[in-house]
Backbone as a chain_set.jsonl record, in Angstrom:
{"seq": "DWMNLEADFGYDRSTGSSLQFRDKGWRTTSSNPTASSGFMQKGSLDNESFTTSFSGAANRTFFNGLNATFTGRYVYTDQTLRADSASGTNIVVSDIETTDAITNNFSLGSQKQTIRDMGFFFGADFDYLDRYIFGGLIRRDGSSLFGAGNRWQTFGRGSAAWIASREPWWPAGDALSLFKLRASVGTTGQRPR", "coords": {"N": [[0.805, -1.219, 0.0], [2.169, 1.147, 0.148], [4.169, 1.231, -1.707], [4.962, 1.119, -5.167], [5.911, -0.911, -7.839], [7.283, -1.344, -11.08], [7.894, -2.964, -14.171], [9.021, -2.99, -17.499], [9.238, -4.308, -20.798], [10.108, -3.919, -24.129], [9.835, -4.59, -27.629], [10.513, -3.468, -30.774], [10.136, -3.36, -34.29], [10.794, -2.386, -37.575], [10.563, -2.781, -41.049], [11.505, -2.292, -44.443], [11.328, -2.038, -48.034], [12.589, -1.065, -51.249], [12.166, -0.407, -54.736], [13.354, 0.739, -57.724], [12.768, 0.73, -61.053], [13.567, 0.548, -64.407], [12.763, -0.903, -67.2], [14.487, -2.966, -69.64], [14.444, -1.804, -72.929], [12.65, 0.178, -72.52], [11.137, 3.074, -73.683], [12.583, 6.183, -74.302], [11.952, 9.726, -73.799], [13.367, 11.76, -74.941], [14.827, 14.297, -77.168], [15.998, 12.795, -79.068], [14.768, 9.995, -79.392], [15.446, 6.848, -77.972], [15.755, 3.336, -77.337], [15.843, 2.261, -74.019], [18.562, 0.865, -72.145], [18.045, -0.089, -69.702], [17.59, 0.212, -66.136], [18.158, -0.268, -62.673], [17.452, -0.042, -59.224], [17.687, -1.203, -56.009], [16.682, -1.468, -52.605], [16.877, -1.965, -49.028], [15.584, -1.622, -45.702], [16.031, -1.874, -42.194], [14.992, -1.632, -38.932], [15.534, -2.106, -35.63], [14.641, -2.408, -32.235], [15.193, -2.656, -28.757], [13.773, -2.156, -25.61], [14.045, -1.603, -22.176], [12.774, -1.129, -18.936], [12.72, -0.225, -15.475], [10.911, 0.776, -12.693], [10.08, 2.537, -9.678], [8.04, 3.662, -6.968], [7.657, 5.183, -3.856], [5.606, 5.948, -1.143], [5.186, 7.981, 1.707], [4.205, 9.177, 4.924], [5.085, 11.736, 7.118], [5.41, 13.254, 10.333], [2.658, 14.063, 10.833], [1.268, 15.269, 8.431], [3.164, 15.777, 6.478], [3.575, 14.672, 3.432], [5.34, 12.425, 1.46], [6.833, 11.466, -1.61], [8.892, 9.226, -3.166], [10.756, 8.538, -6.019], [12.148, 6.376, -8.501], [13.918, 5.353, -11.431], [15.017, 3.245, -14.073], [16.223, 3.036, -17.344], [16.861, 1.367, -20.371], [17.946, 1.259, -23.707], [18.444, -0.371, -26.748], [19.269, -0.018, -29.98], [19.294, -0.931, -33.384], [20.145, -0.071, -36.618], [19.848, -0.868, -39.99], [20.824, -0.818, -43.43], [20.697, -1.585, -46.87], [21.768, -1.452, -50.281], [21.578, -1.711, -53.866], [22.512, -1.093, -57.204], [22.402, -0.488, -60.78], [23.043, -0.53, -64.375], [22.021, -1.394, -67.756], [20.319, -3.866, -68.367], [20.148, -7.284, -68.938], [18.131, -9.164, -69.696], [14.736, -8.523, -70.255], [12.008, -7.74, -67.962], [12.944, -8.895, -65.589], [13.328, -8.521, -62.255], [15.571, -8.621, -60.565], [18.83, -8.085, -59.204], [20.684, -9.609, -60.468], [20.354, -9.361, -63.179], [21.663, -7.104, -63.999], [24.348, -5.557, -65.745], [26.198, -3.439, -66.061], [27.858, -0.599, -64.497], [27.576, -1.342, -61.812], [26.691, -1.017, -58.439], [27.159, -1.322, -54.987], [25.96, -0.912, -51.66], [25.979, -0.476, -48.122], [24.985, -0.034, -44.708], [25.351, 0.129, -41.163], [24.197, 0.895, -37.963], [24.514, 1.147, -34.515], [22.847, 2.082, -31.627], [22.987, 2.929, -28.286], [21.349, 3.628, -25.294], [21.147, 4.763, -21.93], [19.559, 5.437, -18.853], [19.119, 6.984, -15.635], [16.903, 7.887, -13.075], [16.117, 9.829, -10.29], [13.948, 10.963, -7.873], [12.195, 13.209, -5.614], [9.286, 14.23, -3.993], [7.484, 16.505, -2.008], [4.761, 17.272, 0.096], [3.332, 19.434, 2.224], [0.9, 19.814, 4.615], [-0.991, 20.0, 2.632], [-0.587, 22.281, 1.135], [1.971, 23.394, 0.904], [4.42, 22.742, -1.325], [7.125, 20.879, -2.5], [9.682, 19.81, -4.713], [12.038, 17.676, -6.444], [14.411, 16.443, -8.851], [16.884, 14.292, -10.142], [18.605, 13.414, -13.007], [20.415, 11.101, -14.854], [21.946, 10.565, -17.814], [23.175, 8.409, -20.316], [24.673, 7.906, -23.496], [25.49, 6.358, -26.581], [25.689, 8.13, -28.622], [26.671, 10.497, -27.624], [29.413, 10.907, -27.809], [32.887, 10.04, -27.329], [34.247, 11.355, -25.214], [32.245, 12.404, -23.653], [30.199, 10.69, -22.589], [28.226, 10.595, -20.626], [25.651, 12.608, -19.231], [24.29, 14.955, -16.937], [21.185, 15.951, -15.638], [18.829, 18.095, -14.024], [16.144, 19.134, -11.833], [14.207, 21.428, -9.884], [11.504, 22.401, -7.795], [9.024, 24.528, -6.309], [6.003, 25.232, -4.6], [3.206, 27.141, -3.48], [0.09, 26.963, -2.185], [-1.852, 29.316, -1.614], [-4.542, 29.792, -1.254], [-5.467, 27.747, 0.327], [-4.808, 28.315, 2.856], [-5.751, 28.92, 6.282], [-6.384, 31.551, 6.816], [-7.165, 32.659, 4.414], [-8.61, 35.242, 2.591], [-10.392, 35.466, 0.418], [-12.298, 33.483, 0.172], [-14.935, 31.693, -1.338], [-14.916, 33.141, -3.649], [-12.488, 33.197, -5.007], [-11.314, 30.339, -5.662], [-8.926, 28.919, -5.993], [-5.632, 29.786, -5.549], [-2.424, 29.858, -6.492], [1.064, 29.94, -6.145], [4.019, 29.403, -7.927], [7.311, 28.195, -8.523], [10.073, 27.182, -10.492], [13.08, 25.509, -11.538], [15.386, 24.196, -13.871], [17.268, 21.832, -15.905], [17.623, 20.65, -19.236], [17.929, 18.362, -21.989], [18.784, 16.764, -25.111], [19.481, 13.842, -27.021], [21.933, 13.804, -29.665], [21.369, 13.584, -33.261]], "CA": [[0.0, 0.0, 0.0], [3.008, 2.336, 0.149], [5.183, 1.152, -2.767], [4.584, 0.571, -6.473], [7.033, -1.311, -8.677], [6.848, -1.636, -12.438], [8.943, -3.342, -15.118], [8.532, -3.06, -18.877], [10.152, -4.719, -21.847], [9.491, -3.692, -25.431], [10.577, -4.906, -28.843], [9.925, -2.835, -31.95], [10.889, -3.6, -35.517], [10.182, -1.95, -38.821], [11.351, -3.133, -42.219], [10.987, -1.728, -45.683], [12.117, -2.296, -49.233], [12.267, -0.17, -52.346], [12.61, -0.826, -56.057], [13.188, 1.658, -58.838], [13.059, -0.174, -62.159], [13.273, 0.964, -65.774], [13.04, -2.149, -67.9], [15.174, -2.932, -70.93], [13.524, -1.517, -74.009], [11.805, 1.329, -72.164], [11.346, 4.119, -74.671], [12.85, 7.491, -73.701], [11.195, 10.837, -74.396], [14.29, 12.846, -75.281], [14.684, 14.782, -78.556], [16.462, 11.705, -79.929], [14.281, 8.818, -78.665], [16.104, 5.555, -78.156], [15.308, 2.334, -76.374], [16.703, 2.245, -72.838], [19.214, -0.409, -71.818], [17.507, -0.509, -68.413], [18.187, 0.703, -64.894], [17.53, -0.841, -61.489], [17.988, 0.289, -57.904], [16.937, -1.899, -54.959], [17.165, -1.165, -51.269], [16.12, -2.5, -47.887], [15.81, -0.963, -44.416], [15.623, -2.67, -41.04], [15.182, -0.885, -37.692], [15.179, -3.009, -34.535], [14.877, -1.715, -30.974], [14.818, -3.289, -27.489], [13.688, -1.186, -24.524], [13.788, -2.184, -20.862], [12.724, -0.128, -17.874], [12.297, -0.595, -14.132], [10.616, 1.984, -11.937], [9.47, 2.349, -8.374], [7.589, 4.856, -6.247], [7.332, 4.908, -2.453], [4.878, 7.044, -0.487], [5.315, 7.931, 3.163], [3.751, 10.368, 5.626], [5.888, 12.046, 8.296], [5.053, 14.401, 11.184], [1.25, 14.49, 10.71], [0.955, 16.24, 7.388], [4.193, 15.84, 5.448], [3.487, 13.528, 2.531], [6.534, 12.339, 0.612], [6.874, 10.446, -2.659], [10.238, 9.012, -3.693], [10.666, 7.783, -7.266], [13.389, 5.991, -9.174], [13.659, 4.655, -12.683], [16.148, 2.858, -14.91], [15.785, 2.783, -18.719], [17.933, 0.965, -21.287], [17.486, 1.062, -25.081], [19.438, -0.858, -27.693], [18.66, 0.132, -31.298], [20.164, -1.243, -34.51], [19.628, 0.367, -37.909], [20.576, -1.489, -41.102], [20.353, -0.447, -44.766], [21.441, -2.171, -47.983], [21.3, -0.981, -51.585], [22.292, -2.179, -55.054], [21.994, -0.436, -58.41], [23.197, -0.685, -61.984], [22.389, -0.288, -65.654], [22.151, -2.384, -68.816], [19.654, -5.107, -67.985], [20.35, -8.256, -70.008], [16.848, -9.73, -70.118], [13.655, -7.69, -69.72], [11.04, -8.288, -67.011], [13.579, -9.565, -64.448], [13.531, -7.487, -61.237], [16.641, -8.981, -59.638], [20.081, -7.418, -59.556], [21.473, -10.5, -61.321], [20.162, -8.973, -64.573], [22.439, -5.886, -64.256], [25.701, -5.87, -66.219], [27.101, -2.284, -66.05], [27.754, 0.413, -63.435], [27.036, -2.009, -60.624], [27.081, -0.347, -57.198], [26.619, -1.911, -53.756], [26.151, -0.081, -50.479], [25.308, -0.935, -46.909], [25.405, 0.645, -43.49], [24.798, -0.397, -39.911], [24.445, 1.785, -36.833], [23.978, 0.681, -33.242], [22.696, 3.182, -30.666], [22.639, 2.447, -26.949], [21.047, 4.691, -24.336], [20.858, 4.314, -20.569], [19.209, 6.568, -18.014], [18.72, 6.785, -14.242], [16.131, 9.018, -12.576], [15.808, 9.782, -8.865], [13.195, 12.166, -7.537], [11.471, 13.283, -4.35], [8.264, 15.279, -3.945], [6.959, 16.676, -0.653], [3.547, 18.081, 0.217], [3.1, 19.65, 3.654], [-0.406, 20.391, 4.944], [-1.762, 20.139, 1.386], [-0.442, 23.62, 0.557], [3.378, 23.695, 0.648], [4.845, 21.652, -2.198], [8.515, 20.947, -2.928], [10.062, 18.631, -5.482], [13.329, 17.705, -7.133], [14.731, 15.25, -9.62], [18.2, 14.204, -10.772], [18.565, 12.46, -14.114], [21.749, 10.813, -15.407], [21.753, 9.916, -19.111], [24.337, 8.005, -21.089], [24.305, 7.532, -24.856], [26.597, 6.143, -27.513], [25.726, 9.268, -29.539], [27.246, 11.673, -26.977], [30.834, 11.049, -28.096], [33.729, 9.286, -26.394], [34.628, 12.129, -24.033], [31.065, 12.919, -22.943], [29.176, 9.643, -22.658], [27.197, 10.794, -19.617], [25.207, 13.967, -18.947], [23.413, 15.035, -15.764], [20.14, 16.968, -15.711], [18.101, 18.158, -12.768], [15.104, 20.156, -11.699], [13.673, 21.661, -8.556], [10.315, 23.248, -7.854], [8.338, 24.827, -5.05], [4.697, 25.866, -4.825], [2.437, 27.486, -2.289], [-1.326, 27.139, -2.489], [-2.263, 30.289, -0.602], [-5.995, 29.719, -1.042], [-5.774, 26.717, 1.323], [-4.453, 28.817, 4.184], [-6.957, 29.203, 7.048], [-6.662, 32.989, 6.816], [-7.434, 33.131, 3.048], [-9.757, 36.142, 2.698], [-11.28, 35.511, -0.738], [-13.347, 32.472, 0.305], [-15.341, 31.008, -2.555], [-14.778, 34.015, -4.816], [-11.278, 32.748, -5.692], [-11.176, 29.031, -5.027], [-7.553, 28.417, -6.049], [-4.575, 30.746, -5.82], [-1.202, 29.089, -6.31], [2.315, 30.513, -6.614], [4.918, 28.299, -8.234], [8.607, 28.521, -9.121], [10.844, 25.987, -10.814], [14.301, 25.678, -12.293], [15.842, 22.878, -14.309], [18.049, 21.699, -17.128], [17.121, 19.605, -20.103], [18.768, 18.126, -23.148], [18.363, 15.637, -25.919], [20.617, 13.23, -27.688], [22.091, 14.241, -31.053], [20.913, 12.621, -34.263]], "C": [[0.839, 1.271, 0.0], [4.08, 2.329, -0.948], [4.602, 0.54, -4.028], [5.854, 0.271, -7.259], [6.506, -1.672, -10.059], [8.062, -1.975, -13.3], [8.314, -3.479, -16.492], [9.647, -3.547, -19.789], [9.44, -4.535, -23.174], [10.421, -4.072, -26.558], [9.83, -4.295, -30.015], [10.801, -3.133, -33.153], [10.097, -3.07, -36.7], [11.128, -2.293, -39.961], [10.706, -2.507, -43.449], [11.892, -2.086, -46.849], [11.675, -1.328, -50.322], [12.821, -0.744, -53.647], [12.311, 0.287, -57.046], [13.668, 0.9, -60.069], [12.623, 0.45, -63.476], [13.714, -0.193, -66.664], [13.817, -1.911, -69.198], [14.143, -2.723, -72.032], [12.569, -0.379, -73.714], [12.138, 2.479, -73.088], [11.536, 5.464, -73.969], [12.07, 8.569, -74.441], [12.096, 12.016, -74.727], [14.092, 13.254, -76.743], [15.167, 13.73, -79.554], [16.052, 10.395, -79.25], [15.062, 7.562, -79.028], [15.517, 4.592, -77.141], [16.325, 2.269, -75.238], [17.335, 0.871, -72.664], [18.77, -0.918, -70.456], [18.292, 0.031, -67.228], [17.432, 0.067, -63.734], [18.246, -0.36, -60.236], [17.09, -0.374, -56.879], [17.539, -1.535, -53.606], [16.301, -1.808, -50.2], [16.543, -1.772, -46.621], [15.315, -1.878, -43.306], [15.974, -1.879, -39.782], [14.656, -1.746, -36.555], [15.546, -2.344, -33.215], [14.36, -2.538, -29.796], [14.815, -2.2, -26.416], [13.322, -1.906, -23.233], [13.734, -1.058, -19.84], [12.215, -0.744, -16.579], [12.032, 0.695, -13.376], [9.941, 1.623, -10.624], [9.091, 3.681, -7.76], [7.19, 4.435, -4.838], [6.7, 6.152, -1.847], [4.97, 6.874, 1.023], [4.807, 9.237, 3.752], [4.574, 10.521, 6.905], [5.235, 13.199, 9.054], [3.621, 14.887, 10.992], [1.042, 15.572, 9.658], [2.011, 16.408, 6.321], [4.133, 14.551, 4.633], [4.677, 13.553, 1.584], [6.372, 11.215, -0.401], [8.288, 10.404, -3.212], [10.124, 8.134, -4.928], [12.055, 7.481, -7.808], [13.053, 5.219, -10.435], [14.967, 4.386, -13.411], [15.602, 2.517, -16.29], [16.999, 2.414, -19.558], [17.327, 0.703, -22.665], [18.656, 0.643, -25.948], [18.779, -0.87, -29.069], [19.693, -0.16, -32.377], [19.46, -0.868, -35.805], [20.497, -0.247, -39.01], [19.973, -1.026, -42.423], [21.28, -1.072, -45.801], [20.884, -1.616, -49.283], [22.173, -1.558, -52.688], [21.674, -1.478, -56.257], [22.914, -0.729, -59.58], [22.366, -0.441, -63.23], [22.632, -1.472, -66.59], [21.619, -3.745, -68.367], [19.693, -6.059, -69.175], [19.024, -8.755, -70.569], [15.741, -8.891, -69.489], [12.768, -8.479, -68.769], [11.672, -9.096, -65.871], [13.941, -8.486, -63.438], [14.519, -7.928, -60.164], [17.927, -8.343, -60.117], [21.0, -8.327, -60.369], [21.383, -10.094, -62.791], [20.979, -7.745, -64.958], [23.843, -6.267, -64.715], [26.67, -4.688, -66.136], [26.826, -1.384, -64.845], [27.154, -0.15, -62.153], [27.579, -1.334, -59.361], [26.384, -1.009, -56.022], [26.877, -0.952, -52.6], [25.418, -0.676, -49.289], [25.805, -0.102, -45.735], [24.709, 0.007, -42.302], [25.164, 0.56, -38.797], [23.772, 1.2, -35.603], [23.983, 1.845, -32.274], [22.269, 2.582, -29.334], [22.459, 3.646, -26.028], [20.734, 4.072, -22.985], [20.55, 5.542, -19.725], [18.78, 6.148, -16.628], [18.004, 8.047, -13.779], [15.876, 8.805, -11.093], [15.109, 11.086, -8.497], [12.53, 12.058, -6.182], [10.509, 14.464, -4.422], [7.66, 15.297, -2.545], [5.757, 17.616, -0.68], [3.259, 18.208, 1.716], [1.789, 20.404, 3.849], [-1.24, 20.715, 3.698], [-1.656, 21.542, 0.785], [1.001, 24.048, 0.312], [3.977, 22.508, -0.109], [6.279, 21.905, -2.66], [8.842, 19.683, -3.709], [11.412, 18.802, -6.148], [13.58, 16.395, -7.844], [16.141, 15.384, -10.175], [18.11, 13.11, -11.825], [19.984, 12.328, -14.673], [21.553, 9.994, -16.669], [23.088, 9.6, -19.76], [23.879, 7.569, -22.473], [25.553, 7.326, -25.696], [26.71, 7.286, -28.512], [26.386, 10.506, -28.936], [28.716, 11.898, -27.319], [31.676, 10.466, -26.982], [34.051, 10.05, -25.12], [33.463, 12.606, -23.188], [29.927, 11.916, -22.953], [28.002, 9.888, -21.707], [26.915, 12.28, -19.42], [24.251, 13.92, -17.751], [22.451, 16.206, -15.928], [19.393, 16.966, -14.387], [17.023, 19.219, -12.813], [14.718, 20.263, -10.233], [12.481, 22.59, -8.669], [9.739, 23.438, -6.458], [7.02, 25.522, -5.389], [4.03, 26.125, -3.475], [1.005, 27.733, -2.736], [-1.902, 28.019, -1.384], [-3.749, 30.2, -0.302], [-6.398, 28.622, -0.067], [-5.342, 27.118, 2.731], [-5.74, 29.138, 4.945], [-7.346, 30.688, 7.037], [-7.055, 33.526, 5.447], [-8.709, 33.967, 3.027], [-10.785, 36.018, 1.568], [-12.393, 34.474, -0.69], [-13.642, 31.771, -1.007], [-15.164, 31.859, -3.804], [-13.554, 33.632, -5.652], [-10.889, 31.425, -5.038], [-9.754, 28.488, -5.041], [-6.608, 29.55, -6.421], [-3.263, 30.074, -5.472], [-0.028, 29.853, -6.897], [3.314, 29.37, -6.805], [6.191, 28.823, -8.87], [9.347, 27.22, -9.393], [12.079, 26.366, -11.608], [14.775, 24.286, -12.695], [16.693, 22.966, -15.553], [17.462, 20.559, -17.932], [18.069, 19.439, -21.28], [18.223, 16.963, -23.942], [19.588, 15.077, -26.627], [20.715, 13.737, -29.121], [21.564, 13.182, -32.006], [22.001, 11.599, -34.522]], "O": [[0.292, 2.366, -0.133], [4.814, 3.305, -1.103], [3.847, -0.431, -3.972], [6.76, 1.101, -7.333], [5.42, -2.234, -10.193], [9.118, -1.357, -13.176], [7.216, -4.015, -16.635], [10.824, -3.247, -19.588], [8.291, -4.95, -23.326], [11.636, -3.903, -26.465], [8.649, -4.575, -30.222], [12.029, -3.158, -33.062], [8.889, -3.28, -36.807], [12.342, -2.118, -39.852], [9.506, -2.234, -43.47], [13.069, -2.396, -46.669], [10.546, -0.838, -50.321], [13.815, -1.471, -53.651], [11.168, 0.722, -57.189], [14.821, 0.475, -60.135], [11.465, 0.832, -63.645], [14.909, -0.423, -66.85], [13.804, -0.819, -69.766], [13.104, -3.382, -72.061], [11.761, -0.008, -74.567], [13.308, 2.821, -73.255], [10.722, 5.838, -73.125], [11.591, 8.358, -75.555], [11.63, 13.154, -74.787], [13.3, 12.649, -77.466], [14.802, 13.761, -80.729], [16.879, 9.749, -78.606], [15.304, 7.257, -80.196], [14.854, 5.009, -76.192], [17.531, 2.228, -75.48], [16.732, -0.151, -72.99], [19.08, -2.051, -70.087], [19.496, 0.273, -67.313], [16.217, -0.116, -63.8], [19.473, -0.282, -60.19], [15.88, -0.147, -56.866], [18.746, -1.324, -53.482], [15.143, -2.15, -50.439], [17.693, -1.359, -46.476], [14.308, -2.569, -43.457], [17.129, -1.498, -39.591], [13.472, -2.079, -36.519], [16.631, -1.779, -33.082], [13.241, -3.05, -29.826], [15.757, -1.412, -26.329], [12.399, -2.719, -23.206], [14.554, -0.14, -19.874], [11.391, -1.659, -16.586], [12.85, 1.614, -13.418], [9.325, 0.567, -10.478], [9.739, 4.7, -8.001], [6.473, 3.451, -4.653], [7.198, 7.265, -2.017], [4.849, 5.766, 1.547], [4.964, 10.295, 3.142], [4.74, 9.571, 7.671], [4.569, 14.036, 8.444], [3.415, 16.101, 10.996], [0.668, 16.694, 9.999], [1.781, 17.117, 5.341], [4.575, 13.491, 5.076], [4.98, 14.582, 0.98], [5.841, 10.15, -0.086], [8.819, 11.416, -3.669], [9.464, 7.096, -4.89], [13.004, 8.236, -7.597], [12.039, 4.524, -10.505], [15.898, 5.191, -13.372], [14.618, 1.785, -16.399], [18.042, 3.062, -19.471], [16.316, 0.01, -22.78], [19.732, 1.237, -25.886], [17.845, -1.636, -29.307], [20.83, 0.305, -32.298], [18.332, -1.288, -36.06], [21.724, -0.156, -38.967], [18.759, -0.858, -42.53], [22.499, -1.086, -45.629], [19.689, -1.34, -49.391], [23.349, -1.854, -52.479], [20.459, -1.291, -56.319], [24.053, -1.16, -59.403], [21.164, -0.184, -63.162], [23.349, -2.415, -66.257], [22.385, -4.649, -68.032], [19.318, -5.688, -70.287], [18.824, -8.765, -71.783], [15.809, -8.581, -68.3], [12.771, -9.71, -68.764], [10.986, -9.908, -65.249], [14.77, -7.623, -63.727], [14.324, -7.64, -58.983], [18.092, -8.089, -61.31], [22.001, -7.857, -60.909], [22.26, -10.453, -63.576], [20.993, -7.37, -66.131], [24.461, -7.176, -64.16], [27.88, -4.914, -66.139], [25.743, -1.397, -64.26], [26.33, 0.49, -61.499], [28.783, -1.11, -59.237], [25.174, -1.231, -56.049], [27.897, -0.263, -52.571], [24.368, -1.301, -49.437], [26.9, 0.459, -45.768], [23.629, -0.572, -42.421], [26.313, 0.991, -38.695], [22.606, 0.808, -35.646], [24.998, 2.521, -32.113], [21.305, 1.82, -29.266], [23.292, 4.552, -25.985], [20.135, 2.999, -22.901], [21.206, 6.574, -19.864], [18.16, 5.1, -16.447], [18.455, 9.157, -14.063], [15.463, 7.72, -10.682], [15.614, 12.174, -8.774], [12.324, 10.962, -5.661], [10.876, 15.555, -4.857], [7.364, 14.25, -1.968], [5.749, 18.622, -1.39], [2.978, 17.217, 2.39], [1.6, 21.495, 3.312], [-2.092, 21.604, 3.726], [-2.525, 21.955, 0.018], [1.225, 24.999, -0.437], [4.03, 21.396, 0.417], [6.611, 22.988, -3.143], [8.333, 18.607, -3.396], [11.871, 19.92, -6.386], [13.023, 15.359, -7.478], [16.543, 16.458, -10.622], [17.603, 12.019, -11.565], [20.658, 13.325, -14.928], [21.057, 8.869, -16.616], [24.009, 10.416, -19.753], [22.83, 6.941, -22.617], [26.548, 8.034, -25.538], [27.732, 7.405, -29.188], [26.639, 11.474, -29.654], [29.214, 13.007, -27.127], [31.243, 10.4, -25.831], [34.121, 9.45, -24.048], [33.673, 13.161, -22.11], [28.798, 12.268, -23.295], [26.893, 9.426, -21.971], [27.829, 13.104, -19.441], [23.5, 12.959, -17.582], [22.85, 17.307, -16.307], [19.333, 15.942, -13.706], [16.991, 20.076, -13.696], [14.88, 19.324, -9.453], [12.447, 23.465, -9.534], [9.94, 22.621, -5.56], [6.937, 26.298, -6.341], [4.263, 25.427, -2.488], [0.743, 28.606, -3.563], [-2.375, 27.529, -0.359], [-4.168, 30.511, 0.814], [-7.56, 28.565, 0.336], [-5.496, 26.349, 3.68], [-6.717, 29.578, 4.34], [-8.513, 31.027, 7.23], [-7.265, 34.731, 5.309], [-9.775, 33.476, 3.399], [-11.934, 36.424, 1.741], [-13.353, 34.581, -1.453], [-12.735, 31.314, -1.703], [-15.254, 31.339, -4.916], [-13.587, 33.736, -6.878], [-10.225, 31.397, -4.002], [-9.403, 27.674, -4.187], [-6.758, 30.19, -7.462], [-3.007, 29.754, -4.312], [-0.109, 30.358, -8.017], [3.436, 28.487, -5.956], [6.163, 29.771, -9.654], [9.256, 26.27, -8.615], [12.121, 27.406, -12.265], [14.59, 23.319, -11.956], [16.824, 24.022, -16.171], [16.881, 19.623, -17.383], [18.916, 20.297, -21.527], [17.311, 16.264, -23.501], [20.596, 15.763, -26.801], [19.698, 14.067, -29.731], [21.34, 12.035, -31.62], [21.818, 10.695, -35.337]]}, "num_chains": 1, "name": "protein.A"}
């Protein structure tokens, strides 16, 4: 009744393929029309991602009116991007959409990128007498995209609020049911492309 724990695991995958094909014998529309020798470009994309997270929140009341919530979270993501391509000209036999039919200007290309991210979050929020609110959070992020000398970055935030309309001396009564003053400061960032 005072602690919540949660764990998540996710797997995402997207794949795609492309084909640009101008068959042998395709008639051109230039000022000197000729029959095309053919052109083909094929490609494939594969994006695979694993995400794991663990989080917890604990609630506690101290000193008759100080409610506290402590939170923590760990997140890990492993993403792999793959792409392959092949192209060329001069198709030997028409109506064949495989790269085996290409005889000239053959070009192959491929790339693979692996991205790993890890993050830790620790926070605490306090509410005293349902009108004085304080909170803070520290976040530590690591990413393979940050560069060798800066793999880890730290971000934080802090906030305070006062709900003056809940004070016993509040003069406005029902005319102004909620009056809240709030201040916060923090840092944020995002990983590069």
